[in-house]
PDB file of C-alpha atoms in Angstrom:
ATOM      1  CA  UNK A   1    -134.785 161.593   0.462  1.00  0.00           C
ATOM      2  CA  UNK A   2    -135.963 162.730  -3.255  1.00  0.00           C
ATOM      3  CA  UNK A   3    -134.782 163.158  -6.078  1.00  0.00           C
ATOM      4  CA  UNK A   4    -136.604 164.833  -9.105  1.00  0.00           C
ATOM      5  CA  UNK A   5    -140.159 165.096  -6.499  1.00  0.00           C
ATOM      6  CA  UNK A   6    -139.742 161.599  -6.449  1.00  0.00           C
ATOM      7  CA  UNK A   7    -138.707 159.306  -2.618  1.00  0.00           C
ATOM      8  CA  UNK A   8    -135.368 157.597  -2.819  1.00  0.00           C
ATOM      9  CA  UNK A   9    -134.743 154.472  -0.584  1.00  0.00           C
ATOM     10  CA  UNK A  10    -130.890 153.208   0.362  1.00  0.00           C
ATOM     11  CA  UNK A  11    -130.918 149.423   1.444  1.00  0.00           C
ATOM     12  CA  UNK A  12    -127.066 148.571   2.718  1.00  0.00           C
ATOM     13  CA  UNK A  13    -126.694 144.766   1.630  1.00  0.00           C
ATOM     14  CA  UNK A  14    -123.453 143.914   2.987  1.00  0.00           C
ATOM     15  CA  UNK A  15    -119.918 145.075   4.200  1.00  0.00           C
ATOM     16  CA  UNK A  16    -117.760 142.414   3.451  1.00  0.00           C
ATOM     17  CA  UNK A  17    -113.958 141.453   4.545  1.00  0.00           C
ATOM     18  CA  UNK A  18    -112.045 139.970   1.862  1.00  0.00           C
ATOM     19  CA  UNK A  19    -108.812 138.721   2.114  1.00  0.00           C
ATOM     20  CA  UNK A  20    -105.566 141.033   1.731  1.00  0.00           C
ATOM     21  CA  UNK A  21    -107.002 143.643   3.124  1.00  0.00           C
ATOM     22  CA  UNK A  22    -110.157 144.485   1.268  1.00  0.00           C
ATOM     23  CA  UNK A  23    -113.361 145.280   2.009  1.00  0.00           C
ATOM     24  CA  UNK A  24    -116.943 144.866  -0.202  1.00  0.00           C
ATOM     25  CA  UNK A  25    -119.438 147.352   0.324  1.00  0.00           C
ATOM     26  CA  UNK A  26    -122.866 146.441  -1.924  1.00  0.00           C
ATOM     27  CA  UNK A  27    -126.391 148.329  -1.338  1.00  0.00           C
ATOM     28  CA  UNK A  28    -129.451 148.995  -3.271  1.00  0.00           C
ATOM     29  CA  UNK A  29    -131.149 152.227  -4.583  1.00  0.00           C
ATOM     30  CA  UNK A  30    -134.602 151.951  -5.036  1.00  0.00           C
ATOM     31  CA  UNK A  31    -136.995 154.874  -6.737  1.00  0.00           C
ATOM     32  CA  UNK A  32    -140.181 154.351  -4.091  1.00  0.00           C
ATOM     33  CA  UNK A  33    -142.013 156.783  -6.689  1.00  0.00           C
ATOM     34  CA  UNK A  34    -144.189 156.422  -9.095  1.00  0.00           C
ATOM     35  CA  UNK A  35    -142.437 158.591 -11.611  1.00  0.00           C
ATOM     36  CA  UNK A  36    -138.880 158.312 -13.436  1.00  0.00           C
ATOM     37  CA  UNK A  37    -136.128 159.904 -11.904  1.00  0.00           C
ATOM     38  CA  UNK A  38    -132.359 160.361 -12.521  1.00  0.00           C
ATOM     39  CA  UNK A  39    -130.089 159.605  -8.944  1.00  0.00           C
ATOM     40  CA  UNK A  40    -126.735 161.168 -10.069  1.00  0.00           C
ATOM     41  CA  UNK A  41    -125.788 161.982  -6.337  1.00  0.00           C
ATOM     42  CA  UNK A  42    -123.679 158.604  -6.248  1.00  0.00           C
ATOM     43  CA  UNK A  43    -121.399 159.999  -8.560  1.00  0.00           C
ATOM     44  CA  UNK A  44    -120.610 163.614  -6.972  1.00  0.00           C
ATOM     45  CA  UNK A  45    -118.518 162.565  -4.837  1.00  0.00           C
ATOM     46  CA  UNK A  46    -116.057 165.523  -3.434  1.00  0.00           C
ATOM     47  CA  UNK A  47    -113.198 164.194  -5.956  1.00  0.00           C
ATOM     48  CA  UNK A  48    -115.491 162.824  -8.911  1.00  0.00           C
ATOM     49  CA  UNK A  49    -113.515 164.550 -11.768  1.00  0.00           C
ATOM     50  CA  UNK A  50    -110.030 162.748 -10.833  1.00  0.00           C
ATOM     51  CA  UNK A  51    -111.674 159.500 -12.483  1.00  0.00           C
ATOM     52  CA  UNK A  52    -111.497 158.664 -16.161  1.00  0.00           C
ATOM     53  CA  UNK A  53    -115.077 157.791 -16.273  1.00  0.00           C
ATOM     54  CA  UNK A  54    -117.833 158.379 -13.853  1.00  0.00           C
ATOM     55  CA  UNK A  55    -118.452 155.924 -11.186  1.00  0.00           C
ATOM     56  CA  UNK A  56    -120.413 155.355  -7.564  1.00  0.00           C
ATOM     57  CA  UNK A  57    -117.582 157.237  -5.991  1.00  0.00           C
ATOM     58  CA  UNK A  58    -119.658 159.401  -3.051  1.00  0.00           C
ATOM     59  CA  UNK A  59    -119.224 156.521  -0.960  1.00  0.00           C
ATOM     60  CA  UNK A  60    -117.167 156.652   2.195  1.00  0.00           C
ATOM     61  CA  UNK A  61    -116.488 154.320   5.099  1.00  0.00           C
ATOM     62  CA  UNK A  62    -115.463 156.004   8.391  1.00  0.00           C
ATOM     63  CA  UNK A  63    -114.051 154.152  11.720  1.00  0.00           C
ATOM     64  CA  UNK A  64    -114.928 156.136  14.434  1.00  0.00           C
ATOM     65  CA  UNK A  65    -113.085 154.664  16.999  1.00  0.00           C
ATOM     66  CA  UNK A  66    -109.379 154.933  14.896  1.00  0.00           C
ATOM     67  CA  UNK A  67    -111.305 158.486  13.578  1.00  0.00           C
ATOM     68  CA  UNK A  68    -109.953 157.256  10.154  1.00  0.00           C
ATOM     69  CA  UNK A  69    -111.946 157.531   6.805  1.00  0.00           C
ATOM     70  CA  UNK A  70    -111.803 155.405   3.672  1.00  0.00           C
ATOM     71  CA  UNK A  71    -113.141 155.898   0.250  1.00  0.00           C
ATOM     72  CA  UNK A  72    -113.026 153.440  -2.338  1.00  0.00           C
ATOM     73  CA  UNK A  73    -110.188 151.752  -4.196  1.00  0.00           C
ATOM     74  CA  UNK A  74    -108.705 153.635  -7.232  1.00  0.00           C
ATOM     75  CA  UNK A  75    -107.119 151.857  -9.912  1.00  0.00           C
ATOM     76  CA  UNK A  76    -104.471 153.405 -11.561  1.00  0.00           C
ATOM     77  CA  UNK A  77    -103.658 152.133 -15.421  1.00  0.00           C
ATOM     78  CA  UNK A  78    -100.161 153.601 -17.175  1.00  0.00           C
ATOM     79  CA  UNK A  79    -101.466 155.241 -20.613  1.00  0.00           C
ATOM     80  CA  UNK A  80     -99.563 155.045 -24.325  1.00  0.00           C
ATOM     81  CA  UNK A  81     -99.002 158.940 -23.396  1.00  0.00           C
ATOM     82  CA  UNK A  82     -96.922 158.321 -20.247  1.00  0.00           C
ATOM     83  CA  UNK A  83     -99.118 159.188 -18.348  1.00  0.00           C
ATOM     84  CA  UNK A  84    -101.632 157.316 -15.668  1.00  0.00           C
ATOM     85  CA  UNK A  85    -105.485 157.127 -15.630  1.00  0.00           C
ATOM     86  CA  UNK A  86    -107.598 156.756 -12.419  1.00  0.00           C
ATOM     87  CA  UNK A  87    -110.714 154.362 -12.254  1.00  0.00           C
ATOM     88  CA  UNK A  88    -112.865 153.663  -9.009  1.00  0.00           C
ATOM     89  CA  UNK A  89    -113.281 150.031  -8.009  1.00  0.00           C
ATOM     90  CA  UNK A  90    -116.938 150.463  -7.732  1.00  0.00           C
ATOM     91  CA  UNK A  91    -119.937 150.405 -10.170  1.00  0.00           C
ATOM     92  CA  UNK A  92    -119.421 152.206 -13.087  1.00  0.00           C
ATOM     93  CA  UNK A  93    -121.928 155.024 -14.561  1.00  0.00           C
ATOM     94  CA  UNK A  94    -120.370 156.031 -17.883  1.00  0.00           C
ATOM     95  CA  UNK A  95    -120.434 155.054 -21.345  1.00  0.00           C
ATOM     96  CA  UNK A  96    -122.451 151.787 -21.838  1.00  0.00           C
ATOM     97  CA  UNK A  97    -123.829 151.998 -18.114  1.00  0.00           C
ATOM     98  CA  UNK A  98    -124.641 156.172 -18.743  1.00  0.00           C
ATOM     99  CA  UNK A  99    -128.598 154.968 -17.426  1.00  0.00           C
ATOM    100  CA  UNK A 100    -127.270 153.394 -14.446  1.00  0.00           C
ATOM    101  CA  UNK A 101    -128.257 156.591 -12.382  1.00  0.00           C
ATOM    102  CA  UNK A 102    -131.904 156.578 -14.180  1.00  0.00           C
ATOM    103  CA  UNK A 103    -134.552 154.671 -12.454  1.00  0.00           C
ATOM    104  CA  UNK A 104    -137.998 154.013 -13.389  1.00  0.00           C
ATOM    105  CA  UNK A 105    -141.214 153.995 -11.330  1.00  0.00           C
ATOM    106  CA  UNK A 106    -140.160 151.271  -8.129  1.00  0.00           C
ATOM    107  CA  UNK A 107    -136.853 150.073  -9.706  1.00  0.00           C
ATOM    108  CA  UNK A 108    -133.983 148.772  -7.689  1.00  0.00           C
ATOM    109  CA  UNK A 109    -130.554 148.894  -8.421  1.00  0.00           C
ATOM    110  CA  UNK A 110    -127.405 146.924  -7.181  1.00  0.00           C
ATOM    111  CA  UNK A 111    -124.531 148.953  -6.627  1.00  0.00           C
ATOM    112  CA  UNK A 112    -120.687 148.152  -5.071  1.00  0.00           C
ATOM    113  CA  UNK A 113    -117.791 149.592  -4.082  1.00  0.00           C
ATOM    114  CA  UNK A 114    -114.160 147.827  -3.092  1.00  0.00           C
ATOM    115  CA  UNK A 115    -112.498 149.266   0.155  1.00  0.00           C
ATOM    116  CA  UNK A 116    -109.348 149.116   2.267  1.00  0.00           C
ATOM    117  CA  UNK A 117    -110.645 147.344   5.553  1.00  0.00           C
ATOM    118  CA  UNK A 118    -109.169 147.609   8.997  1.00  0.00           C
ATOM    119  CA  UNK A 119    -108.404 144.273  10.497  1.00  0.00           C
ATOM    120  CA  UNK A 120    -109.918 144.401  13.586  1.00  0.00           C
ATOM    121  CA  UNK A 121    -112.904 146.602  12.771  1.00  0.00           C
ATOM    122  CA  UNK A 122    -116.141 145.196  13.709  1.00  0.00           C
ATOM    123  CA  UNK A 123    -118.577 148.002  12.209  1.00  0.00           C
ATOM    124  CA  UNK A 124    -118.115 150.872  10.414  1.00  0.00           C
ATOM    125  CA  UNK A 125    -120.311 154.225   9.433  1.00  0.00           C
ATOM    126  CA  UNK A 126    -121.290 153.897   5.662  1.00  0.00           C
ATOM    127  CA  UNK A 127    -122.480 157.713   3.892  1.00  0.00           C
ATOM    128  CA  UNK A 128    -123.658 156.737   0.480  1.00  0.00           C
ATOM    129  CA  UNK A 129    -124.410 160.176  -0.950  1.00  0.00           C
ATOM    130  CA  UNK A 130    -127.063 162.444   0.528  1.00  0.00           C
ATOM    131  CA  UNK A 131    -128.558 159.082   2.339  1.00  0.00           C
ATOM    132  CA  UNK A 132    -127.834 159.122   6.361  1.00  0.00           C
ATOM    133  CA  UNK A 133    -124.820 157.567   7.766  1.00  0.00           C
ATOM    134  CA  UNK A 134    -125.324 154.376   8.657  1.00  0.00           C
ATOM    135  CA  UNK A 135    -123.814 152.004  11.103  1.00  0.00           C
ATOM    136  CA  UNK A 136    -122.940 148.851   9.617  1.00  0.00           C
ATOM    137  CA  UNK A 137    -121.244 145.358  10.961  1.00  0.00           C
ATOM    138  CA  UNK A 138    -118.335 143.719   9.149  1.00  0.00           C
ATOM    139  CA  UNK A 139    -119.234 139.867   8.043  1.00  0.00           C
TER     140      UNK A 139
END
């Protein structure tokens, strides 16, 4: 894959089960290029503009055997207004972490995302933006 002429690698790292319920999805990015290039692809995810901020949101689990897709957590925080904001739990992009998606000549990033895992899953497909789906085991 490429992004700005320059080849973009996707490294799955683990899919974790955590208790309650939860998953832990973590991966790398990693500009193989010799130039800097901006990776905003993790953040256009289908639904992107429902979150306060900007996050690794184009991230989505799928069991094929239930045929059931999950995407990750949302948080949902009650405003002064009345009113409620949405976060992702996954790695932020915005504000203070606005580079995040900007990688220099053979940098690698850590990324994460927090799920709702079926119990008796053993593997799952993982599409992590434009990257192929993957098939990945639950630890």
């Amino acid at each position: 894959m490429k992004a700005d002429g320059q080849p973009i690698g996707m490294e799955v790292t683990g899919l974790r089960r955590l208790p309650d319920g939860l998953g832990l999805l973590t991966y790398r990015v990693t500009n193989e290029g010799d130039g800097e290039v901006w990776f905003n692809e993790l953040h256009h995810a289908q639904d992107w503009m429902s979150y306060k901020y900007q996050a690794t949101s184009n991230v989505r689990l799928t069991d094929t055997q239930a045929g059931r897709r999950y995407l990750p957590g949302r948080l949902q925080v009650p405003t002064d207004n009345g009113g409620t904001d949405f976060y992702c739990a996954c790695t932020d992009v915005s504000g203070v972490r606005l580079s995040t998606e900007k990688f220099g000549p053979g940098q690698v990033r850590e990324f994460w995302s927090l799920f709702a895992l079926p119990e008796d899953t053993a593997t799952l497909n993982v599409k992590i933006a434009d990257f192929g789906e993957l098939e990945v085991p639950v630890q």
